[in-house]
PDB file of C-alpha atoms in Angstrom:
ATOM      1  CA  MET B   1     106.054 101.209  97.926  1.00 47.00           C
ATOM      2  CA  VAL B   2     105.292 101.592 101.663  1.00 49.00           C
ATOM      3  CA  MET B   3     102.725  99.054 102.864  1.00 62.00           C
ATOM      4  CA  VAL B   4     100.085  99.789 105.545  1.00 60.00           C
ATOM      5  CA  THR B   5     100.830  97.757 108.685  1.00 74.00           C
ATOM      6  CA  ILE B   6      98.198  95.363 110.166  1.00 71.00           C
ATOM      7  CA  ALA B   7      98.151  97.608 113.248  1.00 69.00           C
ATOM      8  CA  GLU B   8      97.258 100.608 111.049  1.00 70.00           C
ATOM      9  CA  GLN B   9      94.521  98.706 109.328  1.00 74.00           C
ATOM     10  CA  GLU B  10      92.996  97.575 112.615  1.00 70.00           C
ATOM     11  CA  LEU B  11      93.144 101.215 113.888  1.00 66.00           C
ATOM     12  CA  ALA B  12      91.395 102.405 110.728  1.00 72.00           C
ATOM     13  CA  ALA B  13      88.646  99.785 111.227  1.00 72.00           C
ATOM     14  CA  ARG B  14      88.097 100.858 114.835  1.00 71.00           C
ATOM     15  CA  LEU B  15      87.928 104.539 113.918  1.00 68.00           C
ATOM     16  CA  ARG B  16      85.216 103.792 111.383  1.00 75.00           C
ATOM     17  CA  LYS B  17      83.042 102.480 114.179  1.00 74.00           C
ATOM     18  CA  ILE B  18      83.000 105.735 116.128  1.00 76.00           C
ATOM     19  CA  ASN B  19      81.882 109.199 115.384  1.00 81.00           C
ATOM     20  CA  LEU B  20      84.923 111.216 116.487  1.00 81.00           C
ATOM     21  CA  ASP B  21      82.761 114.266 117.008  1.00 85.00           C
ATOM     22  CA  LEU B  22      81.344 112.468 120.076  1.00 86.00           C
ATOM     23  CA  LEU B  23      84.754 112.286 121.878  1.00 87.00           C
ATOM     24  CA  PRO B  24      84.431 115.750 123.419  1.00 88.00           C
ATOM     25  CA  VAL B  25      80.961 114.770 124.676  1.00 88.00           C
ATOM     26  CA  LEU B  26      82.295 111.625 126.130  1.00 87.00           C
ATOM     27  CA  HIS B  27      85.096 113.617 127.836  1.00 88.00           C
ATOM     28  CA  GLU B  28      82.528 115.907 129.371  1.00 86.00           C
ATOM     29  CA  LEU B  29      80.248 113.009 130.457  1.00 87.00           C
ATOM     30  CA  LEU B  30      83.202 111.334 132.197  1.00 85.00           C
ATOM     31  CA  ARG B  31      84.126 114.599 133.901  1.00 86.00           C
ATOM     32  CA  THR B  32      80.611 115.601 135.065  1.00 86.00           C
ATOM     33  CA  ARG B  33      78.958 112.173 135.170  1.00 87.00           C
ATOM     34  CA  SER B  34      75.799 114.014 134.130  1.00 87.00           C
ATOM     35  CA  VAL B  35      73.789 114.127 130.977  1.00 87.00           C
ATOM     36  CA  THR B  36      72.157 117.346 132.074  1.00 87.00           C
ATOM     37  CA  SER B  37      75.512 119.173 132.780  1.00 87.00           C
ATOM     38  CA  THR B  38      77.042 117.841 129.557  1.00 88.00           C
ATOM     39  CA  ALA B  39      74.054 119.104 127.601  1.00 88.00           C
ATOM     40  CA  ARG B  40      74.405 122.591 129.179  1.00 88.00           C
ATOM     41  CA  SER B  41      78.156 122.601 128.377  1.00 85.00           C
ATOM     42  CA  PHE B  42      77.623 121.944 124.745  1.00 84.00           C
ATOM     43  CA  ASN B  43      74.421 123.887 124.351  1.00 87.00           C
ATOM     44  CA  MET B  44      72.625 120.688 123.437  1.00 88.00           C
ATOM     45  CA  THR B  45      69.336 119.096 124.465  1.00 90.00           C
ATOM     46  CA  GLN B  46      69.371 116.363 127.052  1.00 89.00           C
ATOM     47  CA  PRO B  47      67.840 113.889 124.507  1.00 90.00           C
ATOM     48  CA  ALA B  48      70.708 114.643 122.098  1.00 90.00           C
ATOM     49  CA  VAL B  49      73.262 113.896 124.780  1.00 88.00           C
ATOM     50  CA  SER B  50      71.438 110.713 125.658  1.00 89.00           C
ATOM     51  CA  ARG B  51      71.610 109.619 122.011  1.00 91.00           C
ATOM     52  CA  ALA B  52      75.240 110.343 121.880  1.00 88.00           C
ATOM     53  CA  LEU B  53      75.767 108.272 125.131  1.00 88.00           C
ATOM     54  CA  ARG B  54      74.000 105.362 123.451  1.00 90.00           C
ATOM     55  CA  GLN B  55      76.197 105.596 120.382  1.00 89.00           C
ATOM     56  CA  LEU B  56      79.299 105.762 122.619  1.00 87.00           C
ATOM     57  CA  ARG B  57      78.236 102.657 124.584  1.00 89.00           C
ATOM     58  CA  GLY B  58      77.851 100.779 121.310  1.00 86.00           C
ATOM     59  CA  ALA B  59      81.274 101.951 120.088  1.00 85.00           C
ATOM     60  CA  PHE B  60      83.118 101.025 123.287  1.00 86.00           C
ATOM     61  CA  ASP B  61      80.909  97.995 124.068  1.00 88.00           C
ATOM     62  CA  ASP B  62      80.521  99.251 127.640  1.00 88.00           C
ATOM     63  CA  GLN B  63      77.940 101.078 129.671  1.00 90.00           C
ATOM     64  CA  LEU B  64      80.470 103.821 130.497  1.00 88.00           C
ATOM     65  CA  LEU B  65      78.022 105.672 132.755  1.00 86.00           C
ATOM     66  CA  VAL B  66      75.878 103.589 135.131  1.00 86.00           C
ATOM     67  CA  SER B  67      72.528 104.818 136.521  1.00 76.00           C
ATOM     68  CA  PRO B  68      72.856 108.297 135.010  1.00 58.00           C
ATOM     69  CA  GLY B  69      71.475 110.841 137.421  1.00 56.00           C
ATOM     70  CA  ARG B  70      72.432 112.136 140.826  1.00 62.00           C
ATOM     71  CA  ASN B  71      74.256 108.945 141.813  1.00 69.00           C
ATOM     72  CA  ALA B  72      75.803 108.056 138.432  1.00 81.00           C
ATOM     73  CA  ARG B  73      79.138 106.309 138.517  1.00 86.00           C
ATOM     74  CA  LEU B  74      81.719 105.424 135.971  1.00 88.00           C
ATOM     75  CA  THR B  75      82.470 101.849 134.890  1.00 90.00           C
ATOM     76  CA  ASP B  76      85.980 100.504 135.077  1.00 90.00           C
ATOM     77  CA  ARG B  77      86.272 100.914 131.337  1.00 90.00           C
ATOM     78  CA  ALA B  78      85.222 104.571 131.557  1.00 87.00           C
ATOM     79  CA  THR B  79      87.664 105.258 134.393  1.00 89.00           C
ATOM     80  CA  ALA B  80      90.518 103.833 132.308  1.00 89.00           C
ATOM     81  CA  LEU B  81      89.408 105.992 129.302  1.00 87.00           C
ATOM     82  CA  ALA B  82      89.375 109.322 131.169  1.00 85.00           C
ATOM     83  CA  GLU B  83      93.035 110.211 131.237  1.00 87.00           C
ATOM     84  CA  PRO B  84      94.080 108.982 127.776  1.00 85.00           C
ATOM     85  CA  LEU B  85      91.007 110.624 126.227  1.00 84.00           C
ATOM     86  CA  ALA B  86      91.838 114.034 127.786  1.00 84.00           C
ATOM     87  CA  ARG B  87      95.406 113.730 126.567  1.00 86.00           C
ATOM     88  CA  THR B  88      94.199 112.683 122.997  1.00 85.00           C
ATOM     89  CA  LEU B  89      91.823 115.614 122.778  1.00 82.00           C
ATOM     90  CA  GLY B  90      94.533 118.053 123.831  1.00 81.00           C
ATOM     91  CA  GLU B  91      96.839 116.583 121.165  1.00 81.00           C
ATOM     92  CA  LEU B  92      94.120 116.734 118.533  1.00 80.00           C
ATOM     93  CA  ASP B  93      93.528 120.406 119.392  1.00 76.00           C
ATOM     94  CA  LEU B  94      97.245 121.109 118.826  1.00 69.00           C
ATOM     95  CA  LEU B  95      97.142 119.143 115.561  1.00 71.00           C
ATOM     96  CA  LEU B  96      94.044 120.791 114.131  1.00 72.00           C
ATOM     97  CA  LYS B  97      94.777 124.273 115.276  1.00 66.00           C
ATOM     98  CA  PRO B  98      95.473 126.664 112.350  1.00 64.00           C
ATOM     99  CA  ALA B  99      99.227 127.286 111.952  1.00 68.00           C
ATOM    100  CA  GLY B 100     100.407 130.695 112.859  1.00 78.00           C
ATOM    101  CA  PRO B 101     102.506 132.924 110.615  1.00 86.00           C
ATOM    102  CA  PHE B 102     105.806 131.548 109.423  1.00 88.00           C
ATOM    103  CA  ASP B 103     108.556 132.613 111.666  1.00 92.00           C
ATOM    104  CA  PRO B 104     111.872 132.645 109.742  1.00 93.00           C
ATOM    105  CA  ALA B 105     113.874 133.256 112.880  1.00 94.00           C
ATOM    106  CA  THR B 106     113.000 129.949 114.467  1.00 93.00           C
ATOM    107  CA  GLU B 107     111.472 127.648 111.736  1.00 92.00           C
ATOM    108  CA  THR B 108     113.266 125.103 109.618  1.00 92.00           C
ATOM    109  CA  VAL B 109     112.265 124.941 105.995  1.00 93.00           C
ATOM    110  CA  HIS B 110     113.931 123.653 102.759  1.00 94.00           C
ATOM    111  CA  LEU B 111     113.063 125.531  99.601  1.00 95.00           C
ATOM    112  CA  VAL B 112     114.004 124.359  96.080  1.00 95.00           C
ATOM    113  CA  ILE B 113     114.491 127.045  93.449  1.00 96.00           C
ATOM    114  CA  ASN B 114     114.789 125.918  89.849  1.00 95.00           C
ATOM    115  CA  THR B 115     116.509 128.432  87.627  1.00 94.00           C
ATOM    116  CA  ALA B 116     119.367 129.230  85.272  1.00 91.00           C
ATOM    117  CA  ASP B 117     122.868 129.449  86.575  1.00 92.00           C
ATOM    118  CA  TYR B 118     123.160 133.196  85.938  1.00 91.00           C
ATOM    119  CA  VAL B 119     120.015 133.836  88.114  1.00 95.00           C
ATOM    120  CA  THR B 120     121.574 131.835  90.849  1.00 96.00           C
ATOM    121  CA  GLN B 121     124.783 133.791  90.533  1.00 93.00           C
ATOM    122  CA  LEU B 122     122.773 137.080  90.871  1.00 95.00           C
ATOM    123  CA  LEU B 123     120.367 136.153  93.608  1.00 96.00           C
ATOM    124  CA  ALA B 124     121.951 133.309  95.688  1.00 97.00           C
ATOM    125  CA  PRO B 125     124.546 135.593  97.442  1.00 96.00           C
ATOM    126  CA  ILE B 126     121.916 138.177  98.385  1.00 97.00           C
ATOM    127  CA  LEU B 127     119.289 135.554  99.486  1.00 97.00           C
ATOM    128  CA  THR B 128     121.758 133.547 101.550  1.00 96.00           C
ATOM    129  CA  GLY B 129     123.068 136.755 103.145  1.00 96.00           C
ATOM    130  CA  ILE B 130     119.628 137.834 104.257  1.00 96.00           C
ATOM    131  CA  CYS B 131     118.878 134.210 105.507  1.00 96.00           C
ATOM    132  CA  ALA B 132     122.110 134.213 107.571  1.00 96.00           C
ATOM    133  CA  ARG B 133     120.895 137.249 109.403  1.00 96.00           C
ATOM    134  CA  GLU B 134     117.102 136.657 109.553  1.00 96.00           C
ATOM    135  CA  ALA B 135     116.422 133.021 108.793  1.00 96.00           C
ATOM    136  CA  PRO B 136     119.281 130.828 110.013  1.00 95.00           C
ATOM    137  CA  HIS B 137     117.338 127.545 109.775  1.00 95.00           C
ATOM    138  CA  VAL B 138     116.166 128.038 106.184  1.00 95.00           C
ATOM    139  CA  VAL B 139     117.970 125.959 103.522  1.00 95.00           C
ATOM    140  CA  LEU B 140     117.905 127.136  99.933  1.00 96.00           C
ATOM    141  CA  GLU B 141     118.590 124.641  97.146  1.00 96.00           C
ATOM    142  CA  PHE B 142     119.237 126.044  93.737  1.00 96.00           C
ATOM    143  CA  THR B 143     118.759 123.580  90.817  1.00 93.00           C
ATOM    144  CA  TRP B 144     118.225 123.687  87.118  1.00 88.00           C
ATOM    145  CA  ALA B 145     115.922 121.328  85.351  1.00 83.00           C
ATOM    146  CA  ILE B 146     113.683 121.844  82.368  1.00 78.00           C
ATOM    147  CA  THR B 147     110.115 122.687  83.538  1.00 79.00           C
ATOM    148  CA  ARG B 148     107.372 122.268  80.940  1.00 76.00           C
ATOM    149  CA  THR B 149     104.154 121.720  82.788  1.00 78.00           C
ATOM    150  CA  ALA B 150     102.282 122.741  85.979  1.00 76.00           C
ATOM    151  CA  GLU B 151     103.014 119.235  87.286  1.00 79.00           C
ATOM    152  CA  ASP B 152     106.747 119.873  86.799  1.00 82.00           C
ATOM    153  CA  LEU B 153     106.364 123.120  88.667  1.00 84.00           C
ATOM    154  CA  ALA B 154     104.659 121.527  91.617  1.00 84.00           C
ATOM    155  CA  ALA B 155     107.629 119.265  92.108  1.00 86.00           C
ATOM    156  CA  VAL B 156     109.724 122.229  93.240  1.00 91.00           C
ATOM    157  CA  ASP B 157     108.906 125.362  95.368  1.00 93.00           C
ATOM    158  CA  PHE B 158     109.753 128.062  92.834  1.00 95.00           C
ATOM    159  CA  VAL B 159     111.013 128.433  89.228  1.00 94.00           C
ATOM    160  CA  ILE B 160     112.638 131.646  88.018  1.00 95.00           C
ATOM    161  CA  GLY B 161     112.694 132.263  84.211  1.00 91.00           C
ATOM    162  CA  PRO B 162     111.554 134.353  81.278  1.00 90.00           C
ATOM    163  CA  ARG B 163     107.863 135.451  81.203  1.00 89.00           C
ATOM    164  CA  ALA B 164     107.395 134.123  77.632  1.00 84.00           C
ATOM    165  CA  TRP B 165     108.172 130.701  78.895  1.00 84.00           C
ATOM    166  CA  GLY B 166     106.271 131.049  82.155  1.00 85.00           C
ATOM    167  CA  GLN B 167     103.019 132.022  80.364  1.00 85.00           C
ATOM    168  CA  THR B 168     102.952 128.508  78.796  1.00 84.00           C
ATOM    169  CA  LEU B 169     102.651 126.784  82.225  1.00 84.00           C
ATOM    170  CA  GLY B 170      98.882 127.164  82.449  1.00 82.00           C
ATOM    171  CA  LYS B 171      96.383 128.906  84.750  1.00 83.00           C
ATOM    172  CA  ARG B 172      97.097 127.147  88.052  1.00 86.00           C
ATOM    173  CA  VAL B 173     100.368 129.067  88.456  1.00 90.00           C
ATOM    174  CA  GLY B 174     101.307 132.053  90.537  1.00 91.00           C
ATOM    175  CA  SER B 175     103.850 134.628  89.361  1.00 93.00           C
ATOM    176  CA  LEU B 176     105.946 137.434  90.653  1.00 95.00           C
ATOM    177  CA  PRO B 177     107.636 139.993  88.280  1.00 96.00           C
ATOM    178  CA  LEU B 178     111.344 140.315  89.203  1.00 96.00           C
ATOM    179  CA  TRP B 179     113.295 142.307  86.590  1.00 95.00           C
ATOM    180  CA  ARG B 180     113.525 143.334  82.966  1.00 94.00           C
ATOM    181  CA  ASP B 181     116.591 142.294  81.099  1.00 93.00           C
ATOM    182  CA  GLU B 182     117.972 142.377  77.536  1.00 92.00           C
ATOM    183  CA  MET B 183     120.304 140.280  75.466  1.00 91.00           C
ATOM    184  CA  VAL B 184     123.770 141.713  74.677  1.00 94.00           C
ATOM    185  CA  CYS B 185     126.910 140.350  73.079  1.00 95.00           C
ATOM    186  CA  LEU B 186     130.026 139.539  75.092  1.00 96.00           C
ATOM    187  CA  ALA B 187     133.520 139.726  73.587  1.00 97.00           C
ATOM    188  CA  ALA B 188     137.070 139.435  74.954  1.00 97.00           C
ATOM    189  CA  ALA B 189     138.460 142.774  75.817  1.00 95.00           C
ATOM    190  CA  SER B 190     141.426 141.982  73.677  1.00 94.00           C
ATOM    191  CA  ASN B 191     139.427 141.119  70.648  1.00 93.00           C
ATOM    192  CA  ARG B 192     139.407 144.522  68.892  1.00 91.00           C
ATOM    193  CA  ALA B 193     138.028 142.960  65.738  1.00 92.00           C
ATOM    194  CA  VAL B 194     134.550 143.113  67.237  1.00 94.00           C
ATOM    195  CA  PRO B 195     132.960 146.605  67.045  1.00 94.00           C
ATOM    196  CA  SER B 196     131.028 148.223  69.911  1.00 92.00           C
ATOM    197  CA  ARG B 197     127.794 147.426  68.161  1.00 94.00           C
ATOM    198  CA  LEU B 198     126.895 144.538  66.002  1.00 94.00           C
ATOM    199  CA  THR B 199     124.297 144.063  63.302  1.00 94.00           C
ATOM    200  CA  PRO B 200     122.610 140.624  62.977  1.00 93.00           C
ATOM    201  CA  ALA B 201     124.692 140.020  59.826  1.00 94.00           C
ATOM    202  CA  GLN B 202     127.945 140.883  61.570  1.00 94.00           C
ATOM    203  CA  PHE B 203     126.979 138.509  64.436  1.00 94.00           C
ATOM    204  CA  ARG B 204     126.238 135.576  62.041  1.00 93.00           C
ATOM    205  CA  ALA B 205     129.475 136.174  60.238  1.00 94.00           C
ATOM    206  CA  SER B 206     131.463 135.831  63.530  1.00 94.00           C
ATOM    207  CA  ARG B 207     132.598 132.840  65.368  1.00 96.00           C
ATOM    208  CA  TYR B 208     130.135 132.536  68.314  1.00 95.00           C
ATOM    209  CA  VAL B 209     129.238 130.193  71.122  1.00 95.00           C
ATOM    210  CA  ALA B 210     125.674 129.722  72.300  1.00 92.00           C
ATOM    211  CA  PHE B 211     123.537 128.716  75.201  1.00 88.00           C
ATOM    212  CA  ARG B 212     121.549 125.438  74.623  1.00 83.00           C
ATOM    213  CA  ARG B 213     119.709 124.000  77.641  1.00 73.00           C
ATOM    214  CA  SER B 214     119.165 120.672  75.912  1.00 67.00           C
ATOM    215  CA  LEU B 215     119.524 119.119  72.395  1.00 58.00           C
ATOM    216  CA  ARG B 216     115.857 117.942  72.751  1.00 65.00           C
ATOM    217  CA  MET B 217     114.624 121.398  73.306  1.00 63.00           C
ATOM    218  CA  THR B 218     112.296 122.617  70.604  1.00 70.00           C
ATOM    219  CA  PRO B 219     113.140 125.946  68.729  1.00 72.00           C
ATOM    220  CA  GLU B 220     109.975 127.422  70.275  1.00 73.00           C
ATOM    221  CA  LEU B 221     111.050 126.667  73.837  1.00 68.00           C
ATOM    222  CA  GLN B 222     114.625 127.864  73.089  1.00 70.00           C
ATOM    223  CA  ASN B 223     113.223 131.158  71.770  1.00 72.00           C
ATOM    224  CA  GLN B 224     111.127 131.590  75.036  1.00 70.00           C
ATOM    225  CA  LEU B 225     114.244 131.166  77.025  1.00 73.00           C
ATOM    226  CA  GLN B 226     116.403 133.275  74.956  1.00 77.00           C
ATOM    227  CA  PRO B 227     114.773 135.744  72.431  1.00 79.00           C
ATOM    228  CA  THR B 228     117.970 136.156  70.356  1.00 84.00           C
ATOM    229  CA  SER B 229     118.156 132.362  69.584  1.00 82.00           C
ATOM    230  CA  PRO B 230     116.999 132.877  65.962  1.00 85.00           C
ATOM    231  CA  LEU B 231     120.343 134.582  65.411  1.00 88.00           C
ATOM    232  CA  GLU B 232     122.371 131.569  66.697  1.00 88.00           C
ATOM    233  CA  VAL B 233     121.946 129.164  63.844  1.00 87.00           C
ATOM    234  CA  ALA B 234     125.494 128.007  63.458  1.00 92.00           C
ATOM    235  CA  PRO B 235     127.497 128.250  66.727  1.00 93.00           C
ATOM    236  CA  VAL B 236     130.870 126.704  66.859  1.00 95.00           C
ATOM    237  CA  CYS B 237     130.134 125.472  70.398  1.00 94.00           C
ATOM    238  CA  THR B 238     127.013 125.116  72.607  1.00 92.00           C
ATOM    239  CA  VAL B 239     126.931 124.833  76.341  1.00 92.00           C
ATOM    240  CA  PRO B 240     124.009 124.442  78.802  1.00 88.00           C
ATOM    241  CA  ASN B 241     125.177 127.188  81.125  1.00 89.00           C
ATOM    242  CA  PHE B 242     125.389 130.855  80.643  1.00 90.00           C
ATOM    243  CA  LEU B 243     128.388 131.386  82.972  1.00 91.00           C
ATOM    244  CA  VAL B 244     130.546 128.971  80.846  1.00 93.00           C
ATOM    245  CA  LEU B 245     129.962 131.265  77.862  1.00 94.00           C
ATOM    246  CA  GLY B 246     132.119 133.936  79.563  1.00 93.00           C
ATOM    247  CA  ALA B 247     134.965 131.532  80.100  1.00 94.00           C
ATOM    248  CA  ILE B 248     134.993 130.455  76.499  1.00 96.00           C
ATOM    249  CA  VAL B 249     134.749 134.064  75.106  1.00 96.00           C
ATOM    250  CA  GLU B 250     137.609 135.171  77.394  1.00 95.00           C
ATOM    251  CA  LYS B 251     140.000 132.571  76.088  1.00 94.00           C
ATOM    252  CA  SER B 252     139.035 132.587  72.288  1.00 94.00           C
ATOM    253  CA  ASP B 253     138.081 134.794  69.464  1.00 94.00           C
ATOM    254  CA  CYS B 254     134.398 133.780  69.877  1.00 96.00           C
ATOM    255  CA  ILE B 255     131.504 136.012  70.968  1.00 96.00           C
ATOM    256  CA  ALA B 256     128.319 135.081  72.780  1.00 96.00           C
ATOM    257  CA  LEU B 257     124.793 136.435  73.379  1.00 94.00           C
ATOM    258  CA  LEU B 258     123.559 136.469  76.983  1.00 91.00           C
ATOM    259  CA  PRO B 259     121.482 138.565  79.351  1.00 92.00           C
ATOM    260  CA  ARG B 260     122.925 142.043  80.207  1.00 94.00           C
ATOM    261  CA  ARG B 261     122.865 141.495  83.961  1.00 93.00           C
ATOM    262  CA  VAL B 262     125.100 138.462  83.840  1.00 92.00           C
ATOM    263  CA  ALA B 263     127.255 140.042  81.056  1.00 94.00           C
ATOM    264  CA  ARG B 264     127.832 142.953  83.328  1.00 93.00           C
ATOM    265  CA  GLU B 265     128.872 140.697  86.247  1.00 91.00           C
ATOM    266  CA  LEU B 266     131.359 138.864  83.887  1.00 93.00           C
ATOM    267  CA  ALA B 267     132.716 142.009  82.440  1.00 94.00           C
ATOM    268  CA  ARG B 268     133.821 143.152  85.904  1.00 92.00           C
ATOM    269  CA  SER B 269     136.933 141.149  85.551  1.00 88.00           C
ATOM    270  CA  GLY B 270     138.196 143.502  82.923  1.00 93.00           C
ATOM    271  CA  THR B 271     138.958 140.675  80.514  1.00 95.00           C
ATOM    272  CA  LEU B 272     135.550 140.819  78.836  1.00 96.00           C
ATOM    273  CA  ARG B 273     133.519 143.702  77.354  1.00 96.00           C
ATOM    274  CA  ILE B 274     129.817 144.171  76.404  1.00 96.00           C
ATOM    275  CA  VAL B 275     128.919 144.750  72.823  1.00 96.00           C
ATOM    276  CA  GLU B 276     125.401 145.970  71.859  1.00 95.00           C
ATOM    277  CA  ILE B 277     123.368 143.945  69.333  1.00 92.00           C
ATOM    278  CA  ALA B 278     120.964 145.544  66.877  1.00 90.00           C
ATOM    279  CA  TRP B 279     118.217 143.023  67.343  1.00 86.00           C
ATOM    280  CA  PRO B 280     114.637 144.145  67.905  1.00 82.00           C
ATOM    281  CA  ARG B 281     113.475 141.101  70.006  1.00 77.00           C
ATOM    282  CA  ARG B 282     116.284 141.223  72.530  1.00 76.00           C
ATOM    283  CA  HIS B 283     114.211 142.131  75.674  1.00 86.00           C
ATOM    284  CA  LEU B 284     113.140 139.560  78.255  1.00 88.00           C
ATOM    285  CA  PHE B 285     111.284 139.699  81.522  1.00 92.00           C
ATOM    286  CA  ILE B 286     112.322 137.575  84.412  1.00 94.00           C
ATOM    287  CA  ASP B 287     109.633 136.359  86.833  1.00 95.00           C
ATOM    288  CA  ALA B 288     109.279 133.797  89.654  1.00 96.00           C
ATOM    289  CA  TYR B 289     106.619 131.125  89.265  1.00 94.00           C
ATOM    290  CA  TRP B 290     105.046 128.568  91.614  1.00 92.00           C
ATOM    291  CA  SER B 291     102.189 126.043  91.502  1.00 89.00           C
ATOM    292  CA  LEU B 292      99.079 127.361  93.276  1.00 88.00           C
ATOM    293  CA  ALA B 293      98.839 123.894  94.689  1.00 83.00           C
ATOM    294  CA  THR B 294     101.906 124.723  96.798  1.00 83.00           C
ATOM    295  CA  ASN B 295     100.637 127.985  98.181  1.00 81.00           C
ATOM    296  CA  SER B 296     100.053 126.721 101.700  1.00 80.00           C
ATOM    297  CA  ARG B 297     103.582 125.309 101.998  1.00 85.00           C
ATOM    298  CA  ARG B 298     105.363 126.741 105.018  1.00 87.00           C
ATOM    299  CA  GLY B 299     107.569 129.747 104.156  1.00 91.00           C
ATOM    300  CA  HIS B 300     106.285 130.259 100.591  1.00 92.00           C
ATOM    301  CA  ALA B 301     104.635 133.614 101.164  1.00 91.00           C
ATOM    302  CA  TRP B 302     107.692 134.720 103.218  1.00 94.00           C
ATOM    303  CA  PHE B 303     110.086 133.692 100.432  1.00 95.00           C
ATOM    304  CA  ARG B 304     108.194 135.649  97.847  1.00 95.00           C
ATOM    305  CA  GLN B 305     108.679 138.816  99.853  1.00 94.00           C
ATOM    306  CA  LEU B 306     112.255 137.854 100.309  1.00 96.00           C
ATOM    307  CA  LEU B 307     112.698 137.590  96.577  1.00 96.00           C
ATOM    308  CA  ALA B 308     111.339 141.022  96.060  1.00 96.00           C
ATOM    309  CA  ARG B 309     113.845 142.351  98.659  1.00 96.00           C
ATOM    310  CA  ALA B 310     116.778 140.591  96.984  1.00 97.00           C
ATOM    311  CA  VAL B 311     115.892 141.958  93.581  1.00 96.00           C
ATOM    312  CA  ALA B 312     115.714 145.387  95.001  1.00 96.00           C
ATOM    313  CA  GLN B 313     119.368 145.053  95.991  1.00 95.00           C
ATOM    314  CA  LEU B 314     120.568 143.972  92.557  1.00 92.00           C
ATOM    315  CA  PRO B 315     123.002 146.395  90.960  1.00 85.00           C
TER     316      PRO B 315
END
């Protein structure tokens, strides 16, 4: 736990004694040495500026402006304040000025995307390629952790996953539809015992490996992540990664269910082939999600546009 220093405590106590809205008025009083001119500059009445001067004198425990009028002069304290006050007001102006649009060509930002390994395989090469050309200081971190609540979602920048799961995160969540997918079966190209289309009964009678994100995952959550999970009641092996399924299938007589887009990528090697599955609830929609509490983070709106561009380039 980081403790507040004594100096910070003393500064907070001093700030409570002064109305910071009066600092621009003080700056103008020190510049013009005139209540009348200051009132004119801020479109205030002279009595209002006089009241402000009284408050400032109390806050600084100094007269600041002696004999206000034509022959007014600054006290030593006021003279010493003039330069640091002007500098502080300039820095406050920069600090409080609304931020301009995110500039990916020059700004540095670190974005954390929580998603499955196969989504990373599909999107990361395209996203990093675009960033290399257009956003050289943007760092993308792909990770995979179970997200169950809006609070979990706020801990990262974006989560990409099935819509059936995303709809359970609550109302304070933004979403962006990415693509539609469907579950298919993957078999070794050399495994001719597996037909080109499987019925649910044929699948259950086969040796198969299955995706399981966690042993503690409820059947309901598993079904949200993978709509064919009711078929996978007795796998011979479970793994927490989709891509590992392909490696197991390639070197065994097992089959596996996984999204078509990743199955298509794995089948490019020629050692695996796609087998259709006659299962009515095999479709899934993949969306990006983010907490509305993170909407103002630098680069978020830009990255959502980048995601849409990357998805448009998917085969």
